[in-house]
Amino acid sequence: MDSTMQDFPLTVAGILRHGTTWHSSRRVITKLPDGYRETSYGELGTRAAQLAHGLRQLGVSDSVRVATFMWNNQEHLEAYFAAPAMGAVLHTLNIRLAAEQIAYIANHAEDSVVLVDMSVVPLLAPILPEMKTVHTVVAVGEGDVDALTSSGKNVVRYDELLDGQPIEYDWPDVDEKSAAAMCYTSGTTGNPKGVAYSHRSTYLHSMAVCTANAIGLADGDRVLPIVPMFHANAWGQPYSALMAGADLLMPDRFLQAEPLVAMIEQQRPTVAAAVPTIWNDVLQYLNANPGRDVSSLRFVACGGSAVSLKMMKEFETKFGVRICQGWGMTETAPLAAVATPPPEVNEAEHWALRSTAGRVLCGVEIRIADDDGNVLPSDGKAVGEIEVRGPWITGFYYENADPSKFHDGWLRTGDVGRIDPQGFITLTDRAKDVIKSGGEWISSVELELSIMEHPAVLEAAVVGVPDERWQERPLAAVVVKKDSSATAEELRKHLCDKVARFWLPERWTFIDEVPKTSVGKFDKKLIRSRYADAAYDVVECRD
Amino acid sequence: MDSTMQDFPLTVAGILRHGTTWHSSRRVITKLPDGYRETSYGELGTRAAQLAHGLRQLGVSDSVRVATFMWNNQEHLEAYFAAPAMGAVLHTLNIRLAAEQIAYIANHAEDSVVLVDMSVVPLLAPILPEMKTVHTVVAVGEGDVDALTSSGKNVVRYDELLDGQPIEYDWPDVDEKSAAAMCYTSGTTGNPKGVAYSHRSTYLHSMAVCTANAIGLADGDRVLPIVPMFHANAWGQPYSALMAGADLLMPDRFLQAEPLVAMIEQQRPTVAAAVPTIWNDVLQYLNANPGRDVSSLRFVACGGSAVSLKMMKEFETKFGVRICQGWGMTETAPLAAVATPPPEVNEAEHWALRSTAGRVLCGVEIRIADDDGNVLPSDGKAVGEIEVRGPWITGFYYENADPSKFHDGWLRTGDVGRIDPQGFITLTDRAKDVIKSGGEWISSVELELSIMEHPAVLEAAVVGVPDERWQERPLAAVVVKKDSSATAEELRKHLCDKVARFWLPERWTFIDEVPKTSVGKFDKKLIRSRYADAAYDVVECRD
């Protein structure tokens, strides 16, 4: 039986209309080298309309990809709304990737126009000639555009593009399942893979962020998205803020602890989001500079890698700021889980749950599966690869037929862990790093943490290496502290009461430093290949 | 360009899975004459599955209408989930309607099975023979079912229907745009009209209720839905509670102030919802019985008719309870607006905004239009009929081709009022009661309120009556207090500085009592017909 409800689509234009109409006096504040510049949501609506008219003059029509190569600022926000609302597709390029990756991504997505902040022109200019489908570059900000024009592309200044354009745009009715925005994942293996968010997924994800079990973004909140707008929609906050009527505080390129703390003191955000590294820097800065006040923050979303309990407790007790872990990835729009414990638990349980990656949000269905695709119980004990499905979860990659990341309609996240009966997720490994020993899984991360609890150990990385009998066994690569010493036997004994007996590594190597990737994570691929090349001195140690 | 996101439907089964899996220990508590009975969300999931199996044995399949004739209790909640999740359609019958209306509605909807609380069997039994399409009655609770069996229908007991059924049900994939639940509006004119909510509209409305700008329902909240589950989904709270992980406290038929206050003290709800009459009764009871504690309530949603500022202030200052107005109707699922002022306004502005009907929620688009369908500005001054559109707004009525309630894809709400630039709605009239005088609109409600400010006036109703020159002019029907007196001249003078000059009524009648409808509203239709029949002594009074 059909319902009698209106067939009304969920679109980015709907969010834009709501925010710019009913919250027209809310602010967008962008950090400058010295001070800030401001506009209102009303003005944002006007300028988004002008940008859409300008883009249309540049030949942008339905489904055309409009790329951005920008920091978090007002113009990036204008593009966030104008491109999807006019029926085009916003494509946020990650300015931190290697040049060849950026070129590959722009070509794969067939970007047509690129908006670029003048401050990152030196990064883009050398790549432009490789961007085959890009015909026009829009320069945002003041300064010399010679480096762009020499690429042979058409170059337009952003302000001139908007100047004199009509201040209203008749946003078209778009199919809610059509693409609104694209983002590529930068996996450590293979080419980057593209995700195309729909209007529907963007709308639903934004609503989810506004629910009380997620971030509960509300009218009058002031949001500071430190996580870049080129990373999975800045965790959806630009869209959620317009939905809620929350001010947006844009840090632009000023992402060091000192300007961030100054911005927090001066602009008094209530909500912020960033990766743990940034909050670690902020914490160190606050400790080194007593008397600074960041207490306006009621909720700080933190994710991307594990957040230490120590940091969360220190922020909460010393600075009155709740840091809350969230879990997700580009493929999940990104928010899929938030680590908010139920109000009735005791303090120990509270912190144990705060230490998890998060609790699954309504709208995301979650399960774990073993290597053979068997679904395992969410009992807080079984460990498997986490799989998710739902209306803001990726179903396939753009122009990529590889089905290996999907399982019966569920996304295989590549994260390995446990789910407790209340939906709290504990991550134990990345799927590619888990050690498969005789049909059982060993968590490389948990082994590392246990080894690093030994007082003589500075760092330890554990990887799986081939083993004739067990298929794979752990290799522990350990960095001992200066003026300390530890033998393999000692470390193995140290682990005895911490992990299961079959987890105990037989192979140990003592190295000067754990090799790291460009973003500071342990480079386990390199460790495995060095082991294969016999580049390490390996100590064998068994009982 | 297509997106790459999963084509994942928004369904009632999705809400059920979330609530019963990840919030399985949350409670459903139902009031008994003496005490309470309890179950968990986990058990709710089990029993909903058993009910679905039982209903299937009764011949219920896709799209079949399963009616309920029930109070707010655990079994009603089980039906709320089981019927839609199995692909059938839940149809909540309003037990307070006249017998012939209930029969009309059940026949129009073609209900197949009716679930009935034993406590309301005396209301249903006499109507059952008129319910042509109903073949089976399911009796909920203990007691004699003779009154039901004598109707000739198949009669089954609820517990026996569930007994021994499998505790899991493979909820089918349903189209999110198919009907999940039906509800009929009981207009004062014409036959009741049916609204069929979709799975999609139910899901989106439930999410909206969980957003911080609406009710912000969260894990650990305890919700007391006093508004009946046969009124527009109890304002969506049964579904939102499972989405959020909030306990549900069900008052069953114990809706008087005394048992409600006892339930609030014993069960400590954080959120409740009811019409103003109930809260007025509760307030009087609290004032008459000092020392009662209702301070567990952090947010009380109130709507259906205007809430007095005095009551809101008294609840807040004396009892620590925030009463918040909401606006909506059966056709809007129902929540469309909530009167939460921005945090930065001063106290006077705060209370002025609290006195409005509410501020429009993201997801609902709103505007006002004049008689000719011209859209008027939302400037807080222009008055027109309020029109809404959006994914949880009705687009047409079930098996009813009348297009008069719709305008270019917008629902004409029948409410007349103003919208301010921030989206706060002030209601001035029902469209059928507004007085159209020489092309201008006069608010009958505002005239009534102004007349009732006169110390000698007990009640006053104002209706439009035919006028040769102006098409319509106001007639004021006034009830003077015992031992008081007032003339038409005095009252007209009293109005002079309160309303526009052209609003001043020339026609006055003094009556003993304002005629009222069955739900206690002024019966303006009857007043108009009595005037037409010259049943009133009318005093003419002009300057």
mmCIF file of N, CA and C in Angstrom, chain B residues 283-350:
data_model
loop_
_atom_site.group_PDB
_atom_site.id
_atom_site.type_symbol
_atom_site.label_atom_id
_atom_site.label_comp_id
_atom_site.label_asym_id
_atom_site.label_seq_id
_atom_site.Cartn_x
_atom_site.Cartn_y
_atom_site.Cartn_z
ATOM 1 N N LEU B 283 -0.737 20.938 37.087
ATOM 2 C CA LEU B 283 -0.310 22.135 37.823
ATOM 3 C C LEU B 283 -1.242 22.412 39.005
ATOM 4 N N GLN B 284 -2.536 22.332 38.752
ATOM 5 C CA GLN B 284 -3.492 22.560 39.844
ATOM 6 C C GLN B 284 -3.308 21.525 40.949
ATOM 7 N N TYR B 285 -3.084 20.293 40.539
ATOM 8 C CA TYR B 285 -2.875 19.226 41.524
ATOM 9 C C TYR B 285 -1.616 19.494 42.349
ATOM 10 N N LEU B 286 -0.552 19.918 41.679
ATOM 11 C CA LEU B 286 0.705 20.185 42.392
ATOM 12 C C LEU B 286 0.530 21.334 43.378
ATOM 13 N N ASN B 287 -0.207 22.345 42.963
ATOM 14 C CA ASN B 287 -0.433 23.491 43.862
ATOM 15 C C ASN B 287 -1.300 23.100 45.050
ATOM 16 N N ALA B 288 -2.223 22.168 44.820
ATOM 17 C CA ALA B 288 -3.116 21.759 45.908
ATOM 18 C C ALA B 288 -2.464 20.730 46.817
ATOM 19 N N ASN B 289 -1.368 20.105 46.349
ATOM 20 C CA ASN B 289 -0.701 19.056 47.125
ATOM 21 C C ASN B 289 0.779 19.362 47.243
ATOM 22 N N PRO B 290 1.132 20.281 48.118
ATOM 23 C CA PRO B 290 2.532 20.726 48.184
ATOM 24 C C PRO B 290 3.487 19.571 48.503
ATOM 25 N N GLY B 291 4.732 19.727 48.057
ATOM 26 C CA GLY B 291 5.764 18.750 48.398
ATOM 27 C C GLY B 291 5.927 17.646 47.375
ATOM 28 N N ARG B 292 5.140 17.644 46.297
ATOM 29 C CA ARG B 292 5.330 16.618 45.264
ATOM 30 C C ARG B 292 6.513 17.013 44.383
ATOM 31 N N ASP B 293 7.214 16.031 43.852
ATOM 32 C CA ASP B 293 8.456 16.304 43.115
ATOM 33 C C ASP B 293 8.350 15.805 41.674
ATOM 34 N N VAL B 294 8.274 16.727 40.732
ATOM 35 C CA VAL B 294 8.223 16.347 39.308
ATOM 36 C C VAL B 294 9.466 16.854 38.577
ATOM 37 N N SER B 295 10.513 17.163 39.354
ATOM 38 C CA SER B 295 11.675 17.842 38.771
ATOM 39 C C SER B 295 12.550 16.947 37.910
ATOM 40 N N SER B 296 12.229 15.633 37.845
ATOM 41 C CA SER B 296 13.009 14.779 36.932
ATOM 42 C C SER B 296 12.796 15.197 35.479
ATOM 43 N N LEU B 297 11.673 15.853 35.191
ATOM 44 C CA LEU B 297 11.355 16.249 33.819
ATOM 45 C C LEU B 297 12.249 17.390 33.365
ATOM 46 N N ARG B 298 13.029 17.154 32.303
ATOM 47 C CA ARG B 298 13.860 18.236 31.781
ATOM 48 C C ARG B 298 13.173 18.944 30.618
ATOM 49 N N PHE B 299 12.234 18.256 29.966
ATOM 50 C CA PHE B 299 11.609 18.813 28.765
ATOM 51 C C PHE B 299 10.224 18.210 28.626
ATOM 52 N N VAL B 300 9.233 19.078 28.587
ATOM 53 C CA VAL B 300 7.867 18.620 28.402
ATOM 54 C C VAL B 300 7.320 19.252 27.126
ATOM 55 N N ALA B 301 7.019 18.417 26.149
ATOM 56 C CA ALA B 301 6.458 18.917 24.896
ATOM 57 C C ALA B 301 4.957 19.086 25.075
ATOM 58 N N CYS B 302 4.477 20.217 24.603
ATOM 59 C CA CYS B 302 3.070 20.547 24.815
ATOM 60 C C CYS B 302 2.534 21.137 23.514
ATOM 61 N N GLY B 303 1.373 20.681 23.094
ATOM 62 C CA GLY B 303 0.823 21.208 21.855
ATOM 63 C C GLY B 303 -0.611 20.776 21.676
ATOM 64 N N GLY B 304 -1.166 21.116 20.518
ATOM 65 C CA GLY B 304 -2.559 20.779 20.244
ATOM 66 C C GLY B 304 -3.449 21.988 20.398
ATOM 67 N N SER B 305 -3.143 22.828 21.401
ATOM 68 C CA SER B 305 -3.752 24.147 21.484
ATOM 69 C C SER B 305 -2.775 25.032 22.253
ATOM 70 N N ALA B 306 -3.055 26.333 22.284
ATOM 71 C CA ALA B 306 -2.089 27.283 22.837
ATOM 72 C C ALA B 306 -1.834 27.014 24.327
ATOM 73 N N VAL B 307 -0.592 27.179 24.718
ATOM 74 C CA VAL B 307 -0.180 26.981 26.101
ATOM 75 C C VAL B 307 0.002 28.367 26.721
ATOM 76 N N SER B 308 -0.562 28.583 27.898
ATOM 77 C CA SER B 308 -0.458 29.936 28.453
ATOM 78 C C SER B 308 0.930 30.179 29.024
ATOM 79 N N LEU B 309 1.382 31.409 28.840
ATOM 80 C CA LEU B 309 2.684 31.820 29.336
ATOM 81 C C LEU B 309 2.740 31.643 30.850
ATOM 82 N N LYS B 310 1.620 31.961 31.503
ATOM 83 C CA LYS B 310 1.541 31.856 32.948
ATOM 84 C C LYS B 310 1.847 30.425 33.399
ATOM 85 N N MET B 311 1.249 29.452 32.706
ATOM 86 C CA MET B 311 1.471 28.059 33.101
ATOM 87 C C MET B 311 2.935 27.670 32.887
ATOM 88 N N MET B 312 3.495 28.078 31.761
ATOM 89 C CA MET B 312 4.895 27.721 31.485
ATOM 90 C C MET B 312 5.818 28.309 32.549
ATOM 91 N N LYS B 313 5.566 29.572 32.902
ATOM 92 C CA LYS B 313 6.435 30.216 33.894
ATOM 93 C C LYS B 313 6.283 29.569 35.267
ATOM 94 N N GLU B 314 5.045 29.230 35.618
ATOM 95 C CA GLU B 314 4.816 28.643 36.936
ATOM 96 C C GLU B 314 5.504 27.276 37.034
ATOM 97 N N PHE B 315 5.368 26.467 35.979
ATOM 98 C CA PHE B 315 6.037 25.154 35.981
ATOM 99 C C PHE B 315 7.548 25.321 36.115
ATOM 100 N N GLU B 316 8.074 26.320 35.440
ATOM 101 C CA GLU B 316 9.526 26.471 35.409
ATOM 102 C C GLU B 316 10.058 27.010 36.734
ATOM 103 N N THR B 317 9.404 28.015 37.285
ATOM 104 C CA THR B 317 9.942 28.636 38.503
ATOM 105 C C THR B 317 9.613 27.816 39.747
ATOM 106 N N LYS B 318 8.401 27.261 39.812
ATOM 107 C CA LYS B 318 8.025 26.545 41.033
ATOM 108 C C LYS B 318 8.458 25.089 41.039
ATOM 109 N N PHE B 319 8.471 24.447 39.853
ATOM 110 C CA PHE B 319 8.698 23.001 39.833
ATOM 111 C C PHE B 319 9.917 22.569 39.006
ATOM 112 N N GLY B 320 10.612 23.543 38.431
ATOM 113 C CA GLY B 320 11.835 23.208 37.691
ATOM 114 C C GLY B 320 11.589 22.401 36.434
ATOM 115 N N VAL B 321 10.421 22.610 35.829
ATOM 116 C CA VAL B 321 10.066 21.827 34.637
ATOM 117 C C VAL B 321 9.880 22.769 33.454
ATOM 118 N N ARG B 322 10.599 22.512 32.370
ATOM 119 C CA ARG B 322 10.418 23.326 31.174
ATOM 120 C C ARG B 322 9.303 22.747 30.300
ATOM 121 N N ILE B 323 8.253 23.543 30.150
ATOM 122 C CA ILE B 323 7.185 23.175 29.216
ATOM 123 C C ILE B 323 7.489 23.889 27.905
ATOM 124 N N CYS B 324 7.489 23.172 26.818
ATOM 125 C CA CYS B 324 7.881 23.761 25.548
ATOM 126 C C CYS B 324 6.795 23.493 24.520
ATOM 127 N N GLN B 325 6.315 24.541 23.872
ATOM 128 C CA GLN B 325 5.267 24.350 22.872
ATOM 129 C C GLN B 325 5.830 23.727 21.593
ATOM 130 N N GLY B 326 5.013 22.905 20.992
ATOM 131 C CA GLY B 326 5.333 22.364 19.681
ATOM 132 C C GLY B 326 4.129 22.549 18.788
ATOM 133 N N TRP B 327 4.369 22.535 17.481
ATOM 134 C CA TRP B 327 3.257 22.717 16.551
ATOM 135 C C TRP B 327 3.307 21.627 15.492
ATOM 136 N N GLY B 328 2.123 21.157 15.161
ATOM 137 C CA GLY B 328 2.009 20.153 14.120
ATOM 138 C C GLY B 328 0.602 19.626 14.112
ATOM 139 N N MET B 329 0.381 18.602 13.309
ATOM 140 C CA MET B 329 -0.947 18.010 13.202
ATOM 141 C C MET B 329 -0.778 16.612 12.620
ATOM 142 N N THR B 330 -1.859 15.864 12.605
ATOM 143 C CA THR B 330 -1.790 14.508 12.059
ATOM 144 C C THR B 330 -1.065 14.489 10.713
ATOM 145 N N GLU B 331 -1.354 15.494 9.892
ATOM 146 C CA GLU B 331 -0.788 15.517 8.529
ATOM 147 C C GLU B 331 0.710 15.803 8.509
ATOM 148 N N THR B 332 1.284 16.219 9.662
ATOM 149 C CA THR B 332 2.716 16.548 9.668
ATOM 150 C C THR B 332 3.503 15.587 10.566
ATOM 151 N N ALA B 333 2.919 14.465 10.876
ATOM 152 C CA ALA B 333 3.596 13.272 11.437
ATOM 153 C C ALA B 333 3.874 13.171 12.945
ATOM 154 N N PRO B 334 3.676 14.137 13.844
ATOM 155 C CA PRO B 334 3.146 15.486 13.657
ATOM 156 C C PRO B 334 4.156 16.622 13.849
ATOM 157 N N LEU B 335 5.339 16.377 14.378
ATOM 158 C CA LEU B 335 6.150 17.518 14.827
ATOM 159 C C LEU B 335 6.706 18.328 13.651
ATOM 160 N N ALA B 336 6.369 19.615 13.604
ATOM 161 C CA ALA B 336 6.858 20.501 12.541
ATOM 162 C C ALA B 336 7.614 21.688 13.115
ATOM 163 N N ALA B 337 7.360 22.014 14.381
ATOM 164 C CA ALA B 337 8.000 23.184 14.988
ATOM 165 C C ALA B 337 8.081 22.998 16.495
ATOM 166 N N VAL B 338 9.134 23.542 17.089
ATOM 167 C CA VAL B 338 9.336 23.491 18.540
ATOM 168 C C VAL B 338 9.790 24.885 18.996
ATOM 169 N N ALA B 339 9.167 25.384 20.077
ATOM 170 C CA ALA B 339 9.419 26.763 20.505
ATOM 171 C C ALA B 339 10.620 26.871 21.442
ATOM 172 N N THR B 340 11.807 26.584 20.907
ATOM 173 C CA THR B 340 13.032 26.769 21.689
ATOM 174 C C THR B 340 13.734 28.030 21.211
ATOM 175 N N PRO B 341 13.812 29.050 22.070
ATOM 176 C CA PRO B 341 14.456 30.309 21.665
ATOM 177 C C PRO B 341 15.972 30.127 21.538
ATOM 178 N N PRO B 342 16.627 30.949 20.721
ATOM 179 C CA PRO B 342 18.095 30.912 20.669
ATOM 180 C C PRO B 342 18.667 31.228 22.047
ATOM 181 N N PRO B 343 19.814 30.658 22.399
ATOM 182 C CA PRO B 343 20.338 30.841 23.760
ATOM 183 C C PRO B 343 20.734 32.277 24.081
ATOM 184 N N GLU B 344 20.991 33.101 23.067
ATOM 185 C CA GLU B 344 21.566 34.416 23.364
ATOM 186 C C GLU B 344 20.520 35.512 23.629
ATOM 187 N N VAL B 345 19.232 35.209 23.501
ATOM 188 C CA VAL B 345 18.236 36.286 23.655
ATOM 189 C C VAL B 345 18.037 36.639 25.132
ATOM 190 N N ASN B 346 17.549 37.855 25.383
ATOM 191 C CA ASN B 346 17.304 38.248 26.773
ATOM 192 C C ASN B 346 16.005 37.627 27.278
ATOM 193 N N GLU B 347 15.717 37.840 28.561
ATOM 194 C CA GLU B 347 14.600 37.111 29.162
ATOM 195 C C GLU B 347 13.254 37.459 28.532
ATOM 196 N N ALA B 348 13.059 38.745 28.245
ATOM 197 C CA ALA B 348 11.779 39.154 27.650
ATOM 198 C C ALA B 348 11.599 38.492 26.283
ATOM 199 N N GLU B 349 12.648 38.527 25.473
ATOM 200 C CA GLU B 349 12.582 37.878 24.156
ATOM 201 C C GLU B 349 12.380 36.378 24.315
ATOM 202 N N HIS B 350 13.086 35.816 25.293
ATOM 203 C CA HIS B 350 12.968 34.385 25.536
ATOM 204 C C HIS B 350 11.504 33.987 25.726
#
